[in-house]
Short mmCIF file of C-alpha atoms in Angstrom, two decimals:
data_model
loop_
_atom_site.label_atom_id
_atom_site.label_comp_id
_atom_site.label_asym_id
_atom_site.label_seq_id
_atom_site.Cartn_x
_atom_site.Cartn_y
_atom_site.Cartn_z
CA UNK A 1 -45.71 -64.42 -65.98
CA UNK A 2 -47.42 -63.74 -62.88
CA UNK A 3 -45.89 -63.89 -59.41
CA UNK A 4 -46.71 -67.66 -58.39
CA UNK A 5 -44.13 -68.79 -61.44
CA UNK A 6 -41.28 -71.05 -59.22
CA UNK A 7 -38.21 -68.64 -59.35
CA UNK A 8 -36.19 -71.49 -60.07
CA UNK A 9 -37.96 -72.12 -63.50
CA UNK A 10 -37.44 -68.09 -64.28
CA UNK A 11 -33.81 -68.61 -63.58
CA UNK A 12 -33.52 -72.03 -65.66
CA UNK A 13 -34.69 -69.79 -68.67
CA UNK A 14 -32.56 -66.61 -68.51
CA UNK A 15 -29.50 -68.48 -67.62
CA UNK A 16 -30.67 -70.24 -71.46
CA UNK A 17 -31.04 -67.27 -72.88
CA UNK A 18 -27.80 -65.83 -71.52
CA UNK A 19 -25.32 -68.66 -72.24
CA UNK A 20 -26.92 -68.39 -76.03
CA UNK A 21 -25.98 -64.46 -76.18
CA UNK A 22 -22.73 -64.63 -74.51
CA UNK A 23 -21.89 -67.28 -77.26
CA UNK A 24 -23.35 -65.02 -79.97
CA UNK A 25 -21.56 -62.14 -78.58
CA UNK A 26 -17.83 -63.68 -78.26
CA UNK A 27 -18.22 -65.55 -81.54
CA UNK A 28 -18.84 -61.67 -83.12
CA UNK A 29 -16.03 -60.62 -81.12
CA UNK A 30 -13.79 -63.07 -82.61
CA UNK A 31 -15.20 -62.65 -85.77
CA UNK A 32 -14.15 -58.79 -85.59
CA UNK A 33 -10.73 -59.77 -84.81
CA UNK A 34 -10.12 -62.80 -86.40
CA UNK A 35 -12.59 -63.23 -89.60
CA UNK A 36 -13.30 -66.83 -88.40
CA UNK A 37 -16.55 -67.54 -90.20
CA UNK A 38 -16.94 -71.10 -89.18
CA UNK A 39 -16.90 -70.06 -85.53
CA UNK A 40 -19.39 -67.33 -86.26
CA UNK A 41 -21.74 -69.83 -87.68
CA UNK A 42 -21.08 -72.33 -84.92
CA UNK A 43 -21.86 -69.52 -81.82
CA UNK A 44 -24.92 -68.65 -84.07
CA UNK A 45 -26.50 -72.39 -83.95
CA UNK A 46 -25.67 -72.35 -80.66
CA UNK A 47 -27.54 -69.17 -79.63
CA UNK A 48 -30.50 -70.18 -81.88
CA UNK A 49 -30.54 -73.02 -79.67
CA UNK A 50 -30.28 -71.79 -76.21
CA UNK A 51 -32.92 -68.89 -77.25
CA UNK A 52 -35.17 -72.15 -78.73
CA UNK A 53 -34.87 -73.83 -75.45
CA UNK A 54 -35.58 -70.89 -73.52
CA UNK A 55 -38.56 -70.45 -75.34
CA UNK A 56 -39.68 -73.77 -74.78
CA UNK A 57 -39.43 -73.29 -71.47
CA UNK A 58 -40.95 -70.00 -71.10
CA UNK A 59 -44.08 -71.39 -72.94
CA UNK A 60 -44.28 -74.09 -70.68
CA UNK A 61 -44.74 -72.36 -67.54
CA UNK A 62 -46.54 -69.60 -69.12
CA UNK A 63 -48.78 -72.33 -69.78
CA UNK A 64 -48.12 -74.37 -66.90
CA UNK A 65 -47.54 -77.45 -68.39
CA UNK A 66 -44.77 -78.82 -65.67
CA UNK A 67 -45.81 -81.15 -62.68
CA UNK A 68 -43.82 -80.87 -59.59
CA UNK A 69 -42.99 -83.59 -56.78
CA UNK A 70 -42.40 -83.04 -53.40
CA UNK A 71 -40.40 -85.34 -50.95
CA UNK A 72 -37.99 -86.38 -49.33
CA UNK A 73 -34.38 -87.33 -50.26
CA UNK A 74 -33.58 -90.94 -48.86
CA UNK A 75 -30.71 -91.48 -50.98
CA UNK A 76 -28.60 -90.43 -53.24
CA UNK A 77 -25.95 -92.37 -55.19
CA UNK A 78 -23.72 -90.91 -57.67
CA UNK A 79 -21.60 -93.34 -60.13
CA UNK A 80 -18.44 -92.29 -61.10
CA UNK A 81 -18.89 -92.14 -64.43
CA UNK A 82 -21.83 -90.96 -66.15
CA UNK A 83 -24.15 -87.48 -65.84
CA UNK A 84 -26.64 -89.05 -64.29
CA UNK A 85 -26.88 -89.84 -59.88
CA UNK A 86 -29.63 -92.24 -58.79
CA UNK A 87 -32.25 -90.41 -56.38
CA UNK A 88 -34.56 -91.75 -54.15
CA UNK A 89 -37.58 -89.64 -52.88
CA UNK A 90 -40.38 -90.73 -50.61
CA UNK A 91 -43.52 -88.47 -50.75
CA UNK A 92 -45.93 -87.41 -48.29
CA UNK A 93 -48.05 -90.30 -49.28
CA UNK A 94 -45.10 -92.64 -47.96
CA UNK A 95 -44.65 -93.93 -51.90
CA UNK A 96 -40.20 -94.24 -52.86
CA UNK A 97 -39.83 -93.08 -56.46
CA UNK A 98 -36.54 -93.12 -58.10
CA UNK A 99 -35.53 -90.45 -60.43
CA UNK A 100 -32.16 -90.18 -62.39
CA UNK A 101 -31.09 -87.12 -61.85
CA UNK A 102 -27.81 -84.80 -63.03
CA UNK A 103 -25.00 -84.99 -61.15
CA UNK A 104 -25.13 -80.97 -61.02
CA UNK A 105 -28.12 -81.42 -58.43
CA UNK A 106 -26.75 -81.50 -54.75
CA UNK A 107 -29.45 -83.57 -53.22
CA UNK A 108 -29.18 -84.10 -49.15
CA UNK A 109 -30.45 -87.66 -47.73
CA UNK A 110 -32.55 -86.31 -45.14
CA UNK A 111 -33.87 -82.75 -46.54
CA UNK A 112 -37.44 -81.79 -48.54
CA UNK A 113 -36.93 -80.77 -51.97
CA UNK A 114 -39.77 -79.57 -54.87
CA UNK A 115 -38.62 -80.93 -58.24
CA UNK A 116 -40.58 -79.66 -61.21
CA UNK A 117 -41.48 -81.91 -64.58
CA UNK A 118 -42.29 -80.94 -68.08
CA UNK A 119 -45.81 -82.85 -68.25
CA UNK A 120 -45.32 -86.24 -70.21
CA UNK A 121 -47.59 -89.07 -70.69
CA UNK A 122 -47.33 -90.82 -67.81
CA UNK A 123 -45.29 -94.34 -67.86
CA UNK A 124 -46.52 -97.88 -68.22
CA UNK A 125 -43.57 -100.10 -69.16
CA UNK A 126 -43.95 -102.11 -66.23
CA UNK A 127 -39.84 -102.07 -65.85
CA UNK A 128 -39.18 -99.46 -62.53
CA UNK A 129 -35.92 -98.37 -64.36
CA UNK A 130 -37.33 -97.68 -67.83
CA UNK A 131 -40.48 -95.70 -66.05
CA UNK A 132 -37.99 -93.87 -63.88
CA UNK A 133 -35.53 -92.86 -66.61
CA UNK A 134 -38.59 -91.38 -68.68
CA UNK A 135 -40.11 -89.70 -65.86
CA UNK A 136 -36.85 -87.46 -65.13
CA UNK A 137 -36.21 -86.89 -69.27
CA UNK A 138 -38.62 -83.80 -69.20
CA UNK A 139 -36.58 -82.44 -65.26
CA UNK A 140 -36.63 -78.08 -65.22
CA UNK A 141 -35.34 -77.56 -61.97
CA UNK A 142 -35.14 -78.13 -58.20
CA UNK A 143 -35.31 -76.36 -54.94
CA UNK A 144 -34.86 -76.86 -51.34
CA UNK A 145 -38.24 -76.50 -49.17
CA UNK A 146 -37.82 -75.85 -45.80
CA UNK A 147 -35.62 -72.81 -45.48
CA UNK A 148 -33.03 -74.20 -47.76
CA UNK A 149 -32.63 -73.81 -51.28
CA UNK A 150 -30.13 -75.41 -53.56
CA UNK A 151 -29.03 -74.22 -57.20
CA UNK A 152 -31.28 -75.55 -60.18
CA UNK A 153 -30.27 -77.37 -63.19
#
């Protein structure tokens, strides 16, 4: 990857990779001590998995195949029960667009923030909640713009 890759995409995908081989490597661990095969076989799906994710994302921004939004955070409403927060963001263009978000994302009302996309067809439903809760399925990452920058998801 080159250096214009967002460094909050590079850390999405080795934090992936690493959750899959700390699991790998405690589930040998255990296995060593404890002959549990069942957990063996359960940290190995699991690493398969974080290393197939990873890959995913490394291919698509390789490839660049994420969009990214920039804006501004007008609100932010998290439910108390759920993973999800309701986000509103207003673009340079003046245009609100809400995005459900995780709850792991610690948006400010008030501050500029670059979220990036996995490209998808784009939405037609005609129903602003249905359109808003497929745009955010494919969400990588965040960041802060403006001096600050928040953790990604």
């Amino acid at each position: 990857m080159n250096h214009s890759t967002p460094p909050v995409l590079l850390k999405t995908i080795w934090l992936t990779a690493l959750i899959g081989a700390g699991c790998i490597g405690l589930g040998i661990l255990y296995y060593l001590n404890i002959r549990d095969r069942i957990l063996l076989f359960l940290s190995l799906s699991v690493f398969l998995g974080c290393i197939g994710k990873a890959l995913f994302l490394y291919r698509t921004v390789r490839k660049r195949r994420y969009e990214t939004m920039e804006g501004t955070c007008i609100s932010a409403v998290q439910k108390p029960f759920g993973k999800m927060q309701t986000v509103g963001l207003l673009d340079a263009d003046g245009t609100e667009h809400i995005l459900y978000l995780p709850k792991s994302c610690k948006m400010r009302v008030g501050r500029q923030y670059r979220l990036y996309f996995s490209q998808r067809p784009p939405s037609c439903s005609g129903n602003r909640r249905l359109d808003a809760a497929l745009q955010t399925e494919g969400f990588l990452g965040y960041e802060g713009i403006a001096g600050e920058t928040p953790s990604s998801s």
